Coordinates of C-alpha atoms in Angstrom, one line a residue:
X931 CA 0.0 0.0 0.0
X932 CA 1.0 3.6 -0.7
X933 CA 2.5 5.3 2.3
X934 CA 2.9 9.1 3.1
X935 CA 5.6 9.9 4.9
X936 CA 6.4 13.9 6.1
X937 CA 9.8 15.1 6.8
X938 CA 8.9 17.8 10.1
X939 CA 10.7 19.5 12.5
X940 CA 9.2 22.9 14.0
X941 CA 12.4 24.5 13.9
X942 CA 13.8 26.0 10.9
X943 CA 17.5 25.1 9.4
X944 CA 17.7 21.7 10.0
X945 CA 18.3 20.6 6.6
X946 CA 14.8 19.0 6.0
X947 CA 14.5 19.9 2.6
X948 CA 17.7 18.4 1.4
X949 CA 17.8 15.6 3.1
X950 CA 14.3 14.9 1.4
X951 CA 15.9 15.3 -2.1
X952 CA 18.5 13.2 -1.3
X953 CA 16.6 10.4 -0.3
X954 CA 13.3 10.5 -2.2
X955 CA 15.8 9.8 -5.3
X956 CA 17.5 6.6 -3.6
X957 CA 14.0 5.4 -3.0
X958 CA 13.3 6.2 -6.9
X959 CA 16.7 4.5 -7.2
X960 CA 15.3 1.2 -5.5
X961 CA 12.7 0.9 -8.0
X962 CA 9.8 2.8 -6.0
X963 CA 7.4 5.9 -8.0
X964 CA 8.2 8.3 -5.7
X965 CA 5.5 11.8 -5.4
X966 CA 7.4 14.6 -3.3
X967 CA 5.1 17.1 -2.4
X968 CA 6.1 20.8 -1.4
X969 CA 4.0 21.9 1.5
X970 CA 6.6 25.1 2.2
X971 CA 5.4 28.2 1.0
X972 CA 9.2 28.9 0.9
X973 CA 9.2 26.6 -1.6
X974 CA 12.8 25.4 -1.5
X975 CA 12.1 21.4 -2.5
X976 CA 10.8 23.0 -5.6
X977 CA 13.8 25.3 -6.7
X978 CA 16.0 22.5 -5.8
X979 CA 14.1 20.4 -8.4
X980 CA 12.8 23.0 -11.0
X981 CA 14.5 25.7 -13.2
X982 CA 13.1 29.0 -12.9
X983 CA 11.3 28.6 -16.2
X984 CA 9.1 25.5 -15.0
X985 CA 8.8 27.0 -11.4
X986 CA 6.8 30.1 -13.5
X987 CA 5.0 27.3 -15.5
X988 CA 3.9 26.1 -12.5
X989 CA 2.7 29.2 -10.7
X990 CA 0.6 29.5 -14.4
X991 CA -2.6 31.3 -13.3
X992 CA -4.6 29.4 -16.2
X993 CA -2.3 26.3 -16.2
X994 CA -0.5 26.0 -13.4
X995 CA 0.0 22.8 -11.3
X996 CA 1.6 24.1 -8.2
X997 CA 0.0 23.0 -4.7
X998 CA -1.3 26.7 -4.6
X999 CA -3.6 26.6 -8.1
X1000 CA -4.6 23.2 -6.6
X1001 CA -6.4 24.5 -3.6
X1002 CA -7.0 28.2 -5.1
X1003 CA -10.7 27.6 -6.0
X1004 CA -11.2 25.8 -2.5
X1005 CA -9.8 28.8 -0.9
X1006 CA -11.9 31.3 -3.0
X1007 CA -15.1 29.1 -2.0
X1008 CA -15.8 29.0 -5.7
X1009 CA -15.3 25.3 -6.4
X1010 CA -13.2 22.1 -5.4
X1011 CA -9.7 20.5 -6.1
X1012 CA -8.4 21.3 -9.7
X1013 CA -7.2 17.9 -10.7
X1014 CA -3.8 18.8 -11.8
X1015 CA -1.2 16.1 -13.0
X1016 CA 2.3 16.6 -11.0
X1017 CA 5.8 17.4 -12.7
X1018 CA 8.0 14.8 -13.4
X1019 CA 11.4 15.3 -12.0
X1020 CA 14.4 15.0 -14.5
X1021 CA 16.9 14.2 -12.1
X1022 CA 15.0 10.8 -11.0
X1023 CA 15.1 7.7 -13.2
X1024 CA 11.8 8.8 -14.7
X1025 CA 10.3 7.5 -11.7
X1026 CA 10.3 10.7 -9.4
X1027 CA 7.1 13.4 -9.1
X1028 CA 6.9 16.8 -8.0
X1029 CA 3.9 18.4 -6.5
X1030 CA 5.4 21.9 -7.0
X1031 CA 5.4 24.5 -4.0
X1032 CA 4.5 28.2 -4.0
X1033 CA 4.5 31.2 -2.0
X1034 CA 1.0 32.0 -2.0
X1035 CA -0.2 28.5 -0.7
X1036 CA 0.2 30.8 2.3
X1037 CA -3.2 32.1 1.9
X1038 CA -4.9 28.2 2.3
X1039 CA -3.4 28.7 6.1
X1040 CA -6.5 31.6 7.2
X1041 CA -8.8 29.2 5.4
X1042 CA -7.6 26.3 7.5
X1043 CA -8.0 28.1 10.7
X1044 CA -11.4 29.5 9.8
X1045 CA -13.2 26.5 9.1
X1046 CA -11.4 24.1 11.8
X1047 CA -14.4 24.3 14.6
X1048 CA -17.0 24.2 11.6
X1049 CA -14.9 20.9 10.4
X1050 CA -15.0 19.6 14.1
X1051 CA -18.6 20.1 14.0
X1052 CA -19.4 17.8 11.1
X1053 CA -19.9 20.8 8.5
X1054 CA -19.5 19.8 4.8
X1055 CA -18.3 22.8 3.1
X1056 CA -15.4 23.3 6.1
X1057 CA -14.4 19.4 5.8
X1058 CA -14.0 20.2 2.0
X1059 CA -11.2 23.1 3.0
X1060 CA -9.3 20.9 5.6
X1061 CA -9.2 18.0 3.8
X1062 CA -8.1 19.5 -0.1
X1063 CA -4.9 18.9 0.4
X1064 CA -4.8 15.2 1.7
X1065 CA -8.0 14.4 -1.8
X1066 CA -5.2 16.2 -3.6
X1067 CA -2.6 14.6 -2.9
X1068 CA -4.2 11.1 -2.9
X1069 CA -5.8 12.0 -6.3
X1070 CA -2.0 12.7 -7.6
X1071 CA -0.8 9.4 -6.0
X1072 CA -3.5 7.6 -8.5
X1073 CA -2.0 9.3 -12.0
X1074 CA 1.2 8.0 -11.1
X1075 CA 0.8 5.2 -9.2
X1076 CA 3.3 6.2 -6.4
X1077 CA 4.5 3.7 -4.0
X1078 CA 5.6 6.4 -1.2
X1079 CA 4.0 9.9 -1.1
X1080 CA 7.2 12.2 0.7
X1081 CA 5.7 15.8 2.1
X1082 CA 8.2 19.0 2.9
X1083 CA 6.7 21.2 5.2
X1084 CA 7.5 24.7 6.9
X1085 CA 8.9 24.6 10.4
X1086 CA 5.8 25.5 12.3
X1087 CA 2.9 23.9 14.2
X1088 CA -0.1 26.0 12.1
X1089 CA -3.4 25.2 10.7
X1090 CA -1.4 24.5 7.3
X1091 CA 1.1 21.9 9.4
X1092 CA -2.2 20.3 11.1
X1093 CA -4.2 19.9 7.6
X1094 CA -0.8 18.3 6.0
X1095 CA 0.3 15.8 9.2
X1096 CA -3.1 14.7 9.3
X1097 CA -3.2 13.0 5.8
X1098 CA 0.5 11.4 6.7
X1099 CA 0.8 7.9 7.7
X1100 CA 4.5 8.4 9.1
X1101 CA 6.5 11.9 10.3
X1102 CA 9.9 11.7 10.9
X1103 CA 12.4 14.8 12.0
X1104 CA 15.8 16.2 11.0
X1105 CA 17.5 17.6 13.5
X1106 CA 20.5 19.5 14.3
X1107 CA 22.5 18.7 17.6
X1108 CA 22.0 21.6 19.0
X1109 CA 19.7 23.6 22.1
X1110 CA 17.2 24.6 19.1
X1111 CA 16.3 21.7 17.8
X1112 CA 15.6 19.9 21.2
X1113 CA 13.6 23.1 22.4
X1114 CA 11.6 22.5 19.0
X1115 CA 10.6 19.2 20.5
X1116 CA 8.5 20.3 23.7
X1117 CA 5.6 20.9 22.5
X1118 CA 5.7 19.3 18.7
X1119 CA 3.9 15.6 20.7
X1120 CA 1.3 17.8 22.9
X1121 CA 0.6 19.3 19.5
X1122 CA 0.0 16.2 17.9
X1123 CA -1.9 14.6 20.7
X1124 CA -4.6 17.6 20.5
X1125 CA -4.9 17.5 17.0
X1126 CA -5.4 13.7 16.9
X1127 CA -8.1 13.8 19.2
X1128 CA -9.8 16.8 16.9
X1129 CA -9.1 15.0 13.8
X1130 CA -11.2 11.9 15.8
X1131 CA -14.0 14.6 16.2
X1132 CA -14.1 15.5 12.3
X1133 CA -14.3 12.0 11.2
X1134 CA -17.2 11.5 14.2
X1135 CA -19.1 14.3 13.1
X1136 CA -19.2 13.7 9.2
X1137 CA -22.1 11.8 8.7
X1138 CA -21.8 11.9 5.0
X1139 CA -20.2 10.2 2.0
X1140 CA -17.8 10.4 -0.7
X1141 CA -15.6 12.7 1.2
X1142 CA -12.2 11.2 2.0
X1143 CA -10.8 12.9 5.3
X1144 CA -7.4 13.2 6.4
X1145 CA -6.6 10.1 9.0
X1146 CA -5.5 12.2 11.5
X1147 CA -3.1 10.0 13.0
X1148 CA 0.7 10.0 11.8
X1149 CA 3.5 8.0 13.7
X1150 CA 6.7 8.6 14.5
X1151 CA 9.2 7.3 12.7
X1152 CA 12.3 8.4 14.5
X1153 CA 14.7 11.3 14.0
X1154 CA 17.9 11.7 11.5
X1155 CA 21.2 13.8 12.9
X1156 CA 22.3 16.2 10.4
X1157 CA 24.9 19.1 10.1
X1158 CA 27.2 17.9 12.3
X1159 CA 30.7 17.9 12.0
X1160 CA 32.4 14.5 11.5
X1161 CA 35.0 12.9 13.8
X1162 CA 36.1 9.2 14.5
X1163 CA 34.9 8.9 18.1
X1164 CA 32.0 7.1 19.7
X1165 CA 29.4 10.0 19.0
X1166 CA 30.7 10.4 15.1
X1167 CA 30.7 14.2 15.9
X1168 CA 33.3 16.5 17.2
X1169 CA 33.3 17.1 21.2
X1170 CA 31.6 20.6 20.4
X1171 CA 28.8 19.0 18.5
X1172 CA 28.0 16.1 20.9
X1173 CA 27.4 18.5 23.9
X1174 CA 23.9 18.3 22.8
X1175 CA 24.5 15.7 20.3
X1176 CA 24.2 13.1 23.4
X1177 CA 20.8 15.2 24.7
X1178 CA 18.5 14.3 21.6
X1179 CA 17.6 10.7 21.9
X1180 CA 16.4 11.6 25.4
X1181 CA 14.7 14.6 24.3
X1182 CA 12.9 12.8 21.2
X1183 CA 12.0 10.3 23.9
X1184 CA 10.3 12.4 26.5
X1185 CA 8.6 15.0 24.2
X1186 CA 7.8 13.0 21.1
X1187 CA 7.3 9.6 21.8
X1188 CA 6.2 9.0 25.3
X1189 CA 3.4 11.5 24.5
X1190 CA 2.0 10.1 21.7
X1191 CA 2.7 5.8 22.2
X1192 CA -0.7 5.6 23.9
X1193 CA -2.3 6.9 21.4
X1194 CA -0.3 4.1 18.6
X1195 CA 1.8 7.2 17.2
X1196 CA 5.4 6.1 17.6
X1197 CA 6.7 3.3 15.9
X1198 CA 8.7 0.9 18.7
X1199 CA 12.3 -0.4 17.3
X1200 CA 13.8 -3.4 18.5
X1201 CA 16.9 -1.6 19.2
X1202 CA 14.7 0.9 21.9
X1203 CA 16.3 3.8 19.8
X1204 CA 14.6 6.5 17.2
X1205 CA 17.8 7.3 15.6
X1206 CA 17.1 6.3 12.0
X1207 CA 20.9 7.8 10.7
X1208 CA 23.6 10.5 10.8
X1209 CA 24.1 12.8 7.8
X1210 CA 27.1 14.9 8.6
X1211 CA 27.9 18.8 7.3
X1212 CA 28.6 18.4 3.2
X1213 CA 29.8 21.4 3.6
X1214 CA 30.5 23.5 -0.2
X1215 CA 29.0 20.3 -1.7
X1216 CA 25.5 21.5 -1.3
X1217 CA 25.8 24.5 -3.0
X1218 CA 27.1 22.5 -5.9
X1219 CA 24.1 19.6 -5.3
X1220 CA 21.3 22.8 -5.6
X1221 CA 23.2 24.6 -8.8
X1222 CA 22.6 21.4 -10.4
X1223 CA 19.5 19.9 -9.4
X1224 CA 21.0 16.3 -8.5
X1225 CA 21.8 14.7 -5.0
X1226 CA 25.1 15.2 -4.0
X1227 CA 25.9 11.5 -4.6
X1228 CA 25.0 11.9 -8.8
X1229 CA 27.3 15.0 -9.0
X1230 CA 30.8 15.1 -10.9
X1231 CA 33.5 17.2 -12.2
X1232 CA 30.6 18.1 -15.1
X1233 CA 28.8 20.2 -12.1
X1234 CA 32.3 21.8 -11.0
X1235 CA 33.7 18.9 -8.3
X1236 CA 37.5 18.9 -8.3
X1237 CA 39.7 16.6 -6.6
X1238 CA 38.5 15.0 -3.7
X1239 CA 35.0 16.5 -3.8
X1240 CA 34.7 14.1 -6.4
X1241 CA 34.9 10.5 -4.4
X1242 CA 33.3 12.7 -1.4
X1243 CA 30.3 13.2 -3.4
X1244 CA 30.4 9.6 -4.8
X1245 CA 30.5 8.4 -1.3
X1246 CA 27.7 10.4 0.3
X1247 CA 25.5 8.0 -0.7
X1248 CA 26.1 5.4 2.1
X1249 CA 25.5 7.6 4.3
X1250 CA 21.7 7.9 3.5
X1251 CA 21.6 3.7 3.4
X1252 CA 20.3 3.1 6.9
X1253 CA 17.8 5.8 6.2
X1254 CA 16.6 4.3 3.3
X1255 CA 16.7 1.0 4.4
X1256 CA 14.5 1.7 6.9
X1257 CA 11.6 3.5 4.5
X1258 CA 12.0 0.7 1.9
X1259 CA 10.7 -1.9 5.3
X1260 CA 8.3 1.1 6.3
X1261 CA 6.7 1.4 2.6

């Protein structure tokens, strides 16, 4: 069965959207029809895919298939979902989908909040608004046939956030080791808690049909490390970087998943840990990963690598297997 799985972490900077890219195309690489699906109105998934030419074809008023012309007639109370085909990605094996961001899908977010205690209380036209973007989404899934649905959303816990973790089967969060990122987990499992139990209340209230609603319900997958700086020692960090390196699996465990286990919303691994993988700093070869619109792994000396960059690149790969590895069981 298809699976929807979105990358999350309330705080910004963590490196959500790239480690997204990265792996969304090993999973394409495995044989899986991957749909990636920008839900950031900063829309950075979507300039790391798209040139500036089919980012403007995109945002097409008449034509357009970004997330935004999706939901605009929704919004504007003047219709439903446009049914608009997604964007194949070129730097996949043919395999790989784009729902395109854009910056005004910022404007869905008032709508959300509107019509959320209308939704709650069974009323058709506000179920329509909250649950566009999961009917979307699933309609997209159909016209390719994807086996894994991956969603990159803004770092915030707002009515947008609510409407796109609800149609998710699986979250799971990038994070930085340091006193940011754990601070963004305190209140990212109360969050989720409350909006389960008023998902539970849409779904009780609709007494209709033909009306697919978001499930309400994602679970935690576990957490990736990234942006650290590498070292050979038990932590695979430098001493700076494992000062609160060594805090997150406790934080993660406190704040995310012992809030929402009772309620079947944490996956629990054999090995008692949520640490799904480690993605060090790349350092200068992101900047030459985004210029060309490929992982870091599928760049060469054609996209400006010299030297070492070169193997560095080639072997950056690995260090997305266990990652991977893990979705491929998951989906």
């Amino acid at each position: 069965m298809m699976k929807i799985v979105s990358i999350f972490n309330n705080k910004g900077g963590v490196g959500k959207t790239t480690y997204m890219f990265h792996v969304a195309h090993l999973m394409a690489e495995h044989g899986k029809t991957v749909l990636m699906v920008d839900a950031d109105a900063q829309c950075n998934l979507s300039a790391y895919c798209l040139s500036d030419s089919e980012l403007e074809k995109a945002w097409n008023a008449t034509r357009g298939n970004s997330i935004w012309r999706a939901v605009e007639d929704v919004y504007k109370g003047v219709g439903d979902i446009r049914k608009r085909q997604p964007t194949t990605v070129s730097s996949g094996s043919g395999n790989l989908y784009l729902i395109p961001g854009d910056v005004l899908l910022s404007n869905f977010e008032d709508s959300l909040g509107d019509t959320w205690s209308s939704a709650k209380g069974g009323a058709e036209p506000a179920l329509r608004v909250q649950s566009a973007l999961y009917r979307y989404i699933i309609w997209c899934t159909e016209k390719v046939n994807a086996d894994v649905v991956m969603l990159d959303l803004g770092p915030n816990l707002g009515a947008l956030n609510r409407a796109v973790l609800g149609a998710s089967d699986y979250f799971i969060i990038p994070m930085s080791p340091d006193l940011f990122s754990i601070r963004g987990t305190e209140n990212l499992g109360n969050k989720l808690v409350v909006w389960n139990k008023e998902w539970g209340q849409c779904h009780e209230a609709w007494s209709g049909d033909g009306l697919a609603l978001p499930p309400g319900k994602p679970k935690f997958l576990g957490y990736v490390m990234q942006q650290h700086n590498i070292r050979q020692s038990p932590a695979g960090m430098t001493k700076g970087w494992s000062i609160f390196g060594n805090r997150v699996e406790n934080a993660v465990k406190a704040n995310v998943v012992e809030k929402l286990a009772p309620n079947d919303q944490a996956i629990e691994w054999d090995d008692g840990t949520w640490n799904l993988g480690k993605i060090p700093n790349l350092h200068s070869l992101i900047p030459y990963s985004q210029e060309a619109r490929k992982p870091v792994f599928y760049c060469t000396s054609q996209d400006g690598l010299k030297g070492a960059h070169i193997s560095t690149a080639r072997d950056s790969k690995a260090l997305f297997k266990p990652i991977v590895d893990t979705l491929l069981d998951v989906v």
